[in-house]
Coordinates of C-alpha atoms and ligand atoms in Angstrom, one line a residue:
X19 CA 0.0 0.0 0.0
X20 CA 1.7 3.1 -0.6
X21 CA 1.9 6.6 1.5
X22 CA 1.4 4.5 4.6
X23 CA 2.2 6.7 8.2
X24 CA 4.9 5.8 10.3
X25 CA 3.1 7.1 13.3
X26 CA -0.6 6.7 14.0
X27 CA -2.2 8.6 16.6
X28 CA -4.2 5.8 18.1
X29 CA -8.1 6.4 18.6
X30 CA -9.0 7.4 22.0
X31 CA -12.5 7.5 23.2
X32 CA -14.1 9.0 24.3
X33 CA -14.0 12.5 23.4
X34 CA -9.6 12.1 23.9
X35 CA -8.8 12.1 20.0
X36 CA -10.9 14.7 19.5
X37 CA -11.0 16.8 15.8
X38 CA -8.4 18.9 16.8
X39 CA -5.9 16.7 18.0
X40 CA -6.6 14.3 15.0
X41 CA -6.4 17.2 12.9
X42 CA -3.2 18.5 14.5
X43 CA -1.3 14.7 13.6
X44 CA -2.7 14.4 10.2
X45 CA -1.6 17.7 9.3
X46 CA 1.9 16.7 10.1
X47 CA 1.7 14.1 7.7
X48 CA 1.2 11.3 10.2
X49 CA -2.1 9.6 10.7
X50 CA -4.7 11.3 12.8
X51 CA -7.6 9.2 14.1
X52 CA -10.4 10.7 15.7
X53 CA -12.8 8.4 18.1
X54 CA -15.9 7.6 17.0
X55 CA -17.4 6.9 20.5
X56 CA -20.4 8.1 21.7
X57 CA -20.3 11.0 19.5
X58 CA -23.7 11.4 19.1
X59 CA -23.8 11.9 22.9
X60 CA -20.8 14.6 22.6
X61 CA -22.3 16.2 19.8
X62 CA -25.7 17.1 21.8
X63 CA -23.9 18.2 24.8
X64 CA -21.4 20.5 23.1
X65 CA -24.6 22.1 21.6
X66 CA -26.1 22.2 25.2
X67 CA -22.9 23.7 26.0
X68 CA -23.8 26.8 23.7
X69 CA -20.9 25.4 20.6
X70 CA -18.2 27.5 22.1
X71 CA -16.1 28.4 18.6
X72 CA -19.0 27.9 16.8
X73 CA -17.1 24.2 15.2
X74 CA -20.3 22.3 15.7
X75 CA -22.5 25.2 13.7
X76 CA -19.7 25.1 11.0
X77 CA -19.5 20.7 10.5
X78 CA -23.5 20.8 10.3
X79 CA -23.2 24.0 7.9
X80 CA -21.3 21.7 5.5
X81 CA -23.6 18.4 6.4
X82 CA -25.3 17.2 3.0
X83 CA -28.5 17.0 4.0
X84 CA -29.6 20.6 5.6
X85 CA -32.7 19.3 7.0
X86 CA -31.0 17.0 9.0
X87 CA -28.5 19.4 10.1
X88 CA -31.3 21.8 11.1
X89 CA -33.3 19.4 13.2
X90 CA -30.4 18.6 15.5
X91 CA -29.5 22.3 15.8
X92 CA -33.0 23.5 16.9
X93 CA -33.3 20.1 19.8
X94 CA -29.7 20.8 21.0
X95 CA -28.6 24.2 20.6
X96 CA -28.7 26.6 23.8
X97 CA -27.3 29.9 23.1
X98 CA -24.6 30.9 25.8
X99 CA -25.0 27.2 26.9
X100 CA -27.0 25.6 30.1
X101 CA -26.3 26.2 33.4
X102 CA -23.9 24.4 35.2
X103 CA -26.0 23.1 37.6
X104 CA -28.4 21.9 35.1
X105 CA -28.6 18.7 33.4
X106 CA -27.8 17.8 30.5
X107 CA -31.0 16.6 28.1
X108 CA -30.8 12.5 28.6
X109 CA -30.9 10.9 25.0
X110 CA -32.8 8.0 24.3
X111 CA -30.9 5.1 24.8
X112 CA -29.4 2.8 21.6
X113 CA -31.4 -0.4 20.9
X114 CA -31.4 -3.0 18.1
X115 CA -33.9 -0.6 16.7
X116 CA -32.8 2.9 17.4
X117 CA -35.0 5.6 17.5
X118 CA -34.4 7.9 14.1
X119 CA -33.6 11.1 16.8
X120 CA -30.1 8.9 17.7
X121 CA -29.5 7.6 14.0
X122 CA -29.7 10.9 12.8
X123 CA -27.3 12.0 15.5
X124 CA -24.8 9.5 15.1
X125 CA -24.4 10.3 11.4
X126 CA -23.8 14.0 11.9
X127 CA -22.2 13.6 14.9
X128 CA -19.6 11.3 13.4
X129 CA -19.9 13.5 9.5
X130 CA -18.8 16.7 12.0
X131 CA -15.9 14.9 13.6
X132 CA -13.9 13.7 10.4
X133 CA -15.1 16.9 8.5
X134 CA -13.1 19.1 10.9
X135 CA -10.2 17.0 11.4
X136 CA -9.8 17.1 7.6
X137 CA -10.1 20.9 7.3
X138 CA -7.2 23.1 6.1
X139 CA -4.9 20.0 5.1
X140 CA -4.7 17.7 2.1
X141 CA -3.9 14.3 4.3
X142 CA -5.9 11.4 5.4
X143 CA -7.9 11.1 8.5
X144 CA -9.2 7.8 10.2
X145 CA -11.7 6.9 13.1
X146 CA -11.7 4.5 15.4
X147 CA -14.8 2.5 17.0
X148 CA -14.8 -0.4 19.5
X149 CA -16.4 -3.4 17.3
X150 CA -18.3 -4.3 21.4
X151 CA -20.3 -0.9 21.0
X152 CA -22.1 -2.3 18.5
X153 CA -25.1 -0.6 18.2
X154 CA -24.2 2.8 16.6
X155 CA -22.0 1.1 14.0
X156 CA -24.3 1.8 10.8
X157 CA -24.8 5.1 11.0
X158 CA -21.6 6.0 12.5
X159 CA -20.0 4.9 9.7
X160 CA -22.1 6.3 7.0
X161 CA -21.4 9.4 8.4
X162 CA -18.0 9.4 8.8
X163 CA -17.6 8.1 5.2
X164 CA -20.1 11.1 4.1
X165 CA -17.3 13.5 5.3
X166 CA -14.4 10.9 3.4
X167 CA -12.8 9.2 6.2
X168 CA -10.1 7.3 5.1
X169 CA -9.6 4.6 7.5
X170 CA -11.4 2.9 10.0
X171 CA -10.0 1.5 12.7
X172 CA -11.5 -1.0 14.9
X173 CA -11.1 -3.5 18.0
X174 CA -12.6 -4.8 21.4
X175 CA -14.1 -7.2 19.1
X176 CA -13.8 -8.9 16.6
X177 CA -14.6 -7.3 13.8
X178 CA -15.5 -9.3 11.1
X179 CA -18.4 -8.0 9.4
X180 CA -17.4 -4.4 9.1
X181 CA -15.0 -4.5 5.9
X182 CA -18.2 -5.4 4.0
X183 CA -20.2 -2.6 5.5
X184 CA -17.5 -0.5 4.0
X185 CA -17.8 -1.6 1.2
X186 CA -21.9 -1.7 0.7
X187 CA -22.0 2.0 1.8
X188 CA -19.3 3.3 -1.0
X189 CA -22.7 3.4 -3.3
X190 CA -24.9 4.1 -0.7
X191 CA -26.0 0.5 -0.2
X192 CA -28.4 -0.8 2.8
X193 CA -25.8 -2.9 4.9
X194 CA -26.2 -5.0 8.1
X195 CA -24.2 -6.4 11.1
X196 CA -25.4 -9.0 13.5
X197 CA -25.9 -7.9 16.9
X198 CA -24.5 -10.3 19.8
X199 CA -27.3 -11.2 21.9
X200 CA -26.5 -13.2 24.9
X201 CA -29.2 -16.5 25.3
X202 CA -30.3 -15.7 21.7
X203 CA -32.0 -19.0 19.7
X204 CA -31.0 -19.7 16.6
X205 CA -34.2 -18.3 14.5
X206 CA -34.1 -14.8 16.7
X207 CA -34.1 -11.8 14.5
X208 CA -30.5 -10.2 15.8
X209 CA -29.6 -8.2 12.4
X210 CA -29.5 -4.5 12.9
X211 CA -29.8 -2.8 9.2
X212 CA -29.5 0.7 7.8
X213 CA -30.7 1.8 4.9
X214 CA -29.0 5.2 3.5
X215 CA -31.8 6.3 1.1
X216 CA -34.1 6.2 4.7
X217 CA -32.0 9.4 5.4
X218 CA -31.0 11.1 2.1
X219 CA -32.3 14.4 1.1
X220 CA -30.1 14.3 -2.2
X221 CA -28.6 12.1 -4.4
X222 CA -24.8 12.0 -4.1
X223 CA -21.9 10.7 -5.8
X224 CA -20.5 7.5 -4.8
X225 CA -17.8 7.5 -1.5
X226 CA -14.5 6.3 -0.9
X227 CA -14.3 2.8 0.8
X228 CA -11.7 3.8 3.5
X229 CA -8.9 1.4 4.3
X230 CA -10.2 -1.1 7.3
X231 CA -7.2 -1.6 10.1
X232 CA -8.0 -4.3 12.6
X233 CA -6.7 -4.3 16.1
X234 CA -5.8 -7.3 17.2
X235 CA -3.4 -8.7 20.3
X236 CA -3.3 -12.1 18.7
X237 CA -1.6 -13.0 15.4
X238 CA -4.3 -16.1 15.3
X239 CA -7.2 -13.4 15.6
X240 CA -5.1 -10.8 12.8
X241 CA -5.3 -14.5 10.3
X242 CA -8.8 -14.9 11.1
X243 CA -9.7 -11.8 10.0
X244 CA -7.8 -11.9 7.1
X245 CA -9.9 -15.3 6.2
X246 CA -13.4 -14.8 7.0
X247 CA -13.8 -10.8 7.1
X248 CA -17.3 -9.6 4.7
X249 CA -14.5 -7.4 2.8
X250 CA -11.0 -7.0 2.8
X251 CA -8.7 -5.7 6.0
X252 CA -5.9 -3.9 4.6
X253 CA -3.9 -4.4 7.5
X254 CA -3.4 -4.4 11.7
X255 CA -2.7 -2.5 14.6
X256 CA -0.9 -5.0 16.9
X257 CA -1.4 -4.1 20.8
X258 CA 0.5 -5.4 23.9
X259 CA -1.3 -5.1 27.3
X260 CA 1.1 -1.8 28.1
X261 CA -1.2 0.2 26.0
X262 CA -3.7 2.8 27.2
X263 CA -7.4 2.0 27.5
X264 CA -9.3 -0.9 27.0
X265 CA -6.5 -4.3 26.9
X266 CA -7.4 -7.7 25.7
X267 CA -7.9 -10.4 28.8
X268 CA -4.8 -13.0 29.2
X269 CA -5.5 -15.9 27.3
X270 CA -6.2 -19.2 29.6
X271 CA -7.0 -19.2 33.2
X272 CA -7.1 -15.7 34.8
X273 CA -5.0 -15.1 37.3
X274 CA -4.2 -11.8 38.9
X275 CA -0.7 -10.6 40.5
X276 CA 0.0 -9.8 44.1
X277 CA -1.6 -6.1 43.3
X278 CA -4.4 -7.6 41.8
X279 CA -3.6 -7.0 38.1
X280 CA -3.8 -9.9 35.4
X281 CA -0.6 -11.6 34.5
X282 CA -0.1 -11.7 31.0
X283 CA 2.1 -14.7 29.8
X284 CA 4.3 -16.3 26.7
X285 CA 0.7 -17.6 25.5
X286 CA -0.3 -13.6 25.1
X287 CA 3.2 -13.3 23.0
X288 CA 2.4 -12.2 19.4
X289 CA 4.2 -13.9 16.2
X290 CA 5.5 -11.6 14.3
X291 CA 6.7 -13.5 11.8
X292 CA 3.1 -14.9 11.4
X293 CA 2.4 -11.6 11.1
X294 CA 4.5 -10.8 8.1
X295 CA 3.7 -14.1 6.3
X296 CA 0.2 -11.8 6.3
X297 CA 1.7 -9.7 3.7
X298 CA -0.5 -6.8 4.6
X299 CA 1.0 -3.9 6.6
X300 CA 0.9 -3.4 10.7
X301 CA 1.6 -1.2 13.0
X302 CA 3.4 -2.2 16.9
X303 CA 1.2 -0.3 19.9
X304 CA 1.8 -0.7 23.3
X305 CA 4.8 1.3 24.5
X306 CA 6.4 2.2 21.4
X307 CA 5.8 5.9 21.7
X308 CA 10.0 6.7 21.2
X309 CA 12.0 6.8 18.9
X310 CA 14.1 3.7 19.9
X311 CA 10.8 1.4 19.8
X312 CA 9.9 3.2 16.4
X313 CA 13.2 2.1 14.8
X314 CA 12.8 -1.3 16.6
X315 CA 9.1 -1.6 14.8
X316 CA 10.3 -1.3 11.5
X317 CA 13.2 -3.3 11.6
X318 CA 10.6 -5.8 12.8
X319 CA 8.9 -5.5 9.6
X320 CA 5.8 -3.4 10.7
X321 CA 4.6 0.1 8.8
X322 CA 5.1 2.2 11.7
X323 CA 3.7 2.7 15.2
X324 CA 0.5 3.4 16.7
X325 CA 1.0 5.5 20.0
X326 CA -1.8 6.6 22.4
X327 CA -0.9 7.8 26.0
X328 CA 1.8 10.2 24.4
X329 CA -1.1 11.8 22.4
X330 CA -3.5 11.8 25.1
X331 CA -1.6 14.4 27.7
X332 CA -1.0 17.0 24.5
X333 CA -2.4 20.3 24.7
X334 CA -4.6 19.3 21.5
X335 CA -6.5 16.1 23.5
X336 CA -10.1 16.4 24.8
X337 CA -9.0 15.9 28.1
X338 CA -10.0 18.2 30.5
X339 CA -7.1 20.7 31.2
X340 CA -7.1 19.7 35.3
X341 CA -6.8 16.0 34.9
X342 CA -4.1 16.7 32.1
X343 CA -1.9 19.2 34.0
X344 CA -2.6 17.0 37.5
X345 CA -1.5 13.8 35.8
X346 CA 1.7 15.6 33.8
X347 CA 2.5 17.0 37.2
X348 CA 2.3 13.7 38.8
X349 CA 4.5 12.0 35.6
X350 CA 6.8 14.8 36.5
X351 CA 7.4 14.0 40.2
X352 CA 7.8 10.6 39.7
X353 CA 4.1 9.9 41.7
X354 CA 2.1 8.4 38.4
X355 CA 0.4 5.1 38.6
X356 CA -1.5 2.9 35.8
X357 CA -3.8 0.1 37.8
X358 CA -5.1 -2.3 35.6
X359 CA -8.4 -3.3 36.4
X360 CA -9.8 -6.1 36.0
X361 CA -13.4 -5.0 36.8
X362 CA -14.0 -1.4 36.4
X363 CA -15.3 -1.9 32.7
X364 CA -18.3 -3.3 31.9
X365 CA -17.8 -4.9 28.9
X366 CA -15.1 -7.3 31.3
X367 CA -11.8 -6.5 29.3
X368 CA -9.0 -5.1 31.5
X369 CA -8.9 -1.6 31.8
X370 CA -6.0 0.9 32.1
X371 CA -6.8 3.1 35.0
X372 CA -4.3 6.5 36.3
X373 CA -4.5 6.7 39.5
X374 CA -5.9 10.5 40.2
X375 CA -7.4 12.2 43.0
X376 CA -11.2 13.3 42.5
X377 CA -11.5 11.0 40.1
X378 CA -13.4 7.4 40.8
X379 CA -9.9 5.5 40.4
X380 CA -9.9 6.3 43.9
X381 CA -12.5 4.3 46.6
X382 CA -13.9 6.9 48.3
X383 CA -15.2 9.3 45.1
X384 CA -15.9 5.9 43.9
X385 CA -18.6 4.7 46.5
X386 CA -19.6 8.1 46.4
X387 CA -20.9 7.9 43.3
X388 CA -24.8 6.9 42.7
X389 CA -24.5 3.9 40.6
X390 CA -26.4 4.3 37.7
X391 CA -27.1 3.4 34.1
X392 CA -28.3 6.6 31.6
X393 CA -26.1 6.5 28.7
X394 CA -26.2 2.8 28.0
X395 CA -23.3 2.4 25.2
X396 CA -21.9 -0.4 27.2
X397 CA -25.1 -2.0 27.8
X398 CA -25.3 -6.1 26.6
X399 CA -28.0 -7.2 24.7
X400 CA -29.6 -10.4 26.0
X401 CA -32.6 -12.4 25.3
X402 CA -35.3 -12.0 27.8
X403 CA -38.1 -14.7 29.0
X404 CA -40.3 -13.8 26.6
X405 CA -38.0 -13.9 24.0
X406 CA -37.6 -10.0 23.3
X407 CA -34.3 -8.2 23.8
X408 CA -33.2 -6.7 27.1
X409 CA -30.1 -4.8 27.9
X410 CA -28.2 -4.4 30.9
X411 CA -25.0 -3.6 32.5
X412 CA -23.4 -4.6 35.3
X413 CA -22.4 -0.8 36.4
X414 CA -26.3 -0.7 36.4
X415 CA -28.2 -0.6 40.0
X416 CA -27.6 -3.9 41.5
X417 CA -31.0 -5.0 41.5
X418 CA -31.7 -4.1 38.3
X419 CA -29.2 -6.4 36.8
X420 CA -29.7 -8.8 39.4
X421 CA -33.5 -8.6 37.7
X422 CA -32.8 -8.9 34.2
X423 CA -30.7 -12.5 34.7
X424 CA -27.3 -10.6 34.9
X425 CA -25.4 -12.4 37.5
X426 CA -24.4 -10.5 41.3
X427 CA -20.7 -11.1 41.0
X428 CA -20.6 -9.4 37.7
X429 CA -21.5 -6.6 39.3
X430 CA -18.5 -6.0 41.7
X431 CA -16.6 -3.5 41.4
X432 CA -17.4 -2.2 37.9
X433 CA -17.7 1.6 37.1
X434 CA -19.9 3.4 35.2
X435 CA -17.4 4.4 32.2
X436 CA -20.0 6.0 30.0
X437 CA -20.6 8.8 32.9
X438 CA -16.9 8.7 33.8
X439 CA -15.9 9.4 30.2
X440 CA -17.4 12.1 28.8
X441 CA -17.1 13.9 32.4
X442 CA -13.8 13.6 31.5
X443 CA -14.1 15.8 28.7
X444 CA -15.9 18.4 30.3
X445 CA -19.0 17.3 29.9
X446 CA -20.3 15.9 33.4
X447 CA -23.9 15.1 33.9
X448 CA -25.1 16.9 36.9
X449 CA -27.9 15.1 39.4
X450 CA -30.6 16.6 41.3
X451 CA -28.5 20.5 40.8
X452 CA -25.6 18.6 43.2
X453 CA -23.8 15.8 42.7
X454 CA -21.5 16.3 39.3
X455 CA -20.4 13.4 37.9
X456 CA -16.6 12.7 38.3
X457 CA -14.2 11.0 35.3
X458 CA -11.8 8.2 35.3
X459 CA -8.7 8.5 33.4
X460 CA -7.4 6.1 31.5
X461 CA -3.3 5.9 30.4
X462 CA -1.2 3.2 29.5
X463 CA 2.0 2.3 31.5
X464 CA 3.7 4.9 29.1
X465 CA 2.1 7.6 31.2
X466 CA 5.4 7.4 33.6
X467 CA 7.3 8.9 30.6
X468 CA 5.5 11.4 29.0
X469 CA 7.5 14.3 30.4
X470 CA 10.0 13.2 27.8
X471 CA 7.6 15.1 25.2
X472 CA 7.6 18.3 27.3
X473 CA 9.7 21.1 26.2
X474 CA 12.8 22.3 28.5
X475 CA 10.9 24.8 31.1
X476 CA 7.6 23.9 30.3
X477 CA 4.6 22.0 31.6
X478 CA 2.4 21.5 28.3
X479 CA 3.5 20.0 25.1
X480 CA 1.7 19.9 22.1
X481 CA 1.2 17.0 19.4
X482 CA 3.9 18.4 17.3
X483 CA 6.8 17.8 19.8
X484 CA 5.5 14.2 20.2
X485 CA 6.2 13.6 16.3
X486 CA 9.3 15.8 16.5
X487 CA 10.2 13.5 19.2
X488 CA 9.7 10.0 17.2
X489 CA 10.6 10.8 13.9
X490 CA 14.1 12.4 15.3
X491 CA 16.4 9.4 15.1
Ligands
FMN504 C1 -7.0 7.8 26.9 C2 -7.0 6.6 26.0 C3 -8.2 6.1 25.5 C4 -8.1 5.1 24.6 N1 -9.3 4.7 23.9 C5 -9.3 3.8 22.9 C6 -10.4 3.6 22.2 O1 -11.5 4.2 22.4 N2 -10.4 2.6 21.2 C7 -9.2 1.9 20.9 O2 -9.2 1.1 20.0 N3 -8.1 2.2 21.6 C8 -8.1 3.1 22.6 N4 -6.9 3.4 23.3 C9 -5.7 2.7 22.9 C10 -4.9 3.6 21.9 O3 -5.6 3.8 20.7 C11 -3.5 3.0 21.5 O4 -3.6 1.8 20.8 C12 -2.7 2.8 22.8 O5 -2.8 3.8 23.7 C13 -1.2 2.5 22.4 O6 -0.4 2.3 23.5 P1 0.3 3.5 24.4 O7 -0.7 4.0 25.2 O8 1.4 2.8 25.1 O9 0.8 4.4 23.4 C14 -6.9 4.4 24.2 C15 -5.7 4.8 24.9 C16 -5.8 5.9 25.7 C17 -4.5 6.3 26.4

């Protein structure tokens, strides 16, 4: 493949790898990948938050179908912004057959996103999705192919059906995926569908297919894929269990360290040379955000590197400006600390957590916290008694998923990321005028480090010395 990147900001949900930090990589000629979680969500409350900039305003002025566009303006918009002790609107949640409202959202939301990281620069821009979010997957796509997305990066998952998608909605095709439905019986109607021409106002020309990268920890999973994908995967992100955010659980038996972390072992150990007998280009993440591990990637035969923490703590990230400056202060003093837990998320993977005060890494703001489920993304489809689909999450009300067949034990000690998340980025739900929601940070190991990105004297660094800083051997 040619003009491939050497350095790919890996996508950071939610709300992290915003437009501008995407924008910022890609327009140094590296690839630039902006999440595509829960951006429907994020796009409603940066409207509620009055558009500051007026970027929101400017994506839907250059959405394709103006109606569309004008709708979500007139629900969202509050000029000036709401108060900060008022709630934010609650969206419906999403469902095996979303309401239009959220459909319509997700494909502006995710059209706004790639639009603005593509503005003022001739390079390409991807966006990344977890393939266990599955619900918003249709329309997100469509969207971000409507602003000419140009790869699509996926994990959590595995995600086999998605290189067809792409490749259905390049002519504006109706395409499917299969939604996972725990207890589901073999004649159960699980396919979700979207049909383009439901939401057109205008014919238009036909899209791009954007390149599909897979992220895999396995090199069994990566030749899988490669096998029985709809469409063609044009090559891999390979991830260690180092890396920021979501990790993929230790194969075999579980077992946890002294500090209560999993233990990851020689069957976790990727092949590389199964790898390159793939023939199709890869990229090494997990710790490779230098300039040493960049060299060593290449010379192991991948494309480049995909680096996340390093990205994450830049002046350009959606991360809230406190948590960023606390946790660069703490890298700086020698006091950071990645946990990695093997509860906190929902959907059960290991999950990176920096240990920060006021956040719900820490017991007390944790238990603090009213548990709750209002946002849903994480939520797991199941098949209920009467045969209809439920969903629930174990960072739900006890009860609640005690009620719909979840099991108690599931239920300990997981955290409500959807809440956590986008209170990370500034936009905390607030309950009853009081209680604001608090975020939880997550940061791979590399977080220790990333003072090495900050220039002499000062405390912020922006993507541009992180690139200067790999590309300089
Ligand atoms: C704050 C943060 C959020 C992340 N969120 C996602 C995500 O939504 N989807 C994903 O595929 N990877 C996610 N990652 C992983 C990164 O894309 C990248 O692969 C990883 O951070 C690379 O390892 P490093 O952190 O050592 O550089 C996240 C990482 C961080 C630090």
């Amino acid at each position: 493949m040619a003009n491939l990147p050497k350095i790919i900001q890996g996508g950071m949900g939610a709300g992290i790898s915003n437009w501008r930090l995407a924008r910022s990589v890609s327009q140094l000629g590296q690839l630039g990948v902006v999440s595509g979680t829960a951006l429907d969500m994020i796009l409603a409350r940066r409207l509620q938050d009055g558009d500051p900039g007026g970027h929101m305003r400017h994506g839907l002025d250059h959405f394709p179908f103006p109606e569309m566009a004008e709708r979500i303006w007139r629900t969202y918009y509050m000029p000036g912004g709401k108060h900060a002790t008022e709630p934010y609107r609650t969206l419906p949640m999403h469902s095996k057959d979303c309401p239009r409202e959220l459909q319509e959202l997700c494909i502006v939301a995710n059209f706004i996103e790639v639009f603005l990281a593509r503005e003022g620069h001739p390079n390409p821009v991807g966006i990344n999705y977890l393939e266990k979010i599955q619900i918003p997957h249709l329309p997100s796509i469509y969207g971000a192919m409507l602003a000419g997305v140009a790869y699509v990066l996926m994990g959590a998952g595995v995600p086999v059906k998605i290189p067809g998608v792409l490749d259905r909605f390049v002519n504006h095709e109706p395409a499917t995926y299969p939604l996972q439905v725990s207890g589901a019986l073999e004649n159960d109607d699980t396919t979700m569908t979207f049909v383009p021409q439901d939401f057109a106002e205008c014919e238009l020309p036909p899209l791009t297919r954007p390149r599909f990268l897979a992220i895999v920890a396995s090199n069994t999973l990566a030749t899988t894929l490669v096998r029985k994908a709809s469409g063609k995967v044009d090559g891999f992100i390979v991830e260690g269990p180092v890396a920021g955010g979501h990790n993929a659980p230790p194969r075999g038996k579980p077992q946890l360290s002294a500090a209560g972390e999993p233990v990851y072992g020689d069957r976790d150990h990727v092949d590389l040379e199964k790898m390159r007998e793939l023939a199709l280009p890869f990229w090494l993440a997990g710790g490779f955000a230098s300039p040493e591990k960049l060299r060593e990637a290449l010379a192991l035969g991948a494309a480049g590197i995909q680096a996340g923490t390093a990205f994450a703590f830049c002046a350009e990230s959606g991360l809230q400006d406190d948590y960023k400056l606390a946790l660069i202060r703490k890298a700086a003093s020698g006091t950071a600390t990645v946990f990695t837990d093997p509860l906190a998320s929902p959907t059960g993977f290991p999950f990176k957590v920096a240990q920060l005060e006021g956040s719900i890494s820490q017991q007390e703001v944790y238990l603090a916290k009213p548990r709750i489920c209002d946002l849903g993304y994480l939520r797991e489809a199941y098949r209920t008694a009467e045969g209809a689909i439920g969903y629930r999450c174990p960072g739900e009300p006890v009860t609640t998923y005690v009620a719909k067949g979840g099991r108690r034990e599931n239920t300990l000690g997981r955290k409500c990321l959807c809440n956590a998340l986008v209170a990370n980025i500034g936009h905390p739900q607030v309950r009853g005028g009081k209680y604001v929601e608090k975020g939880l940070v997550t940061a791979g190991d590399d977080l220790t480090g990333i003072t090495r990105f900050l220039p002499r004297h000062g405390s912020a660094y922006r993507a541009a010395d992180v690139v200067a800083l790999l590309l300089s051997a």
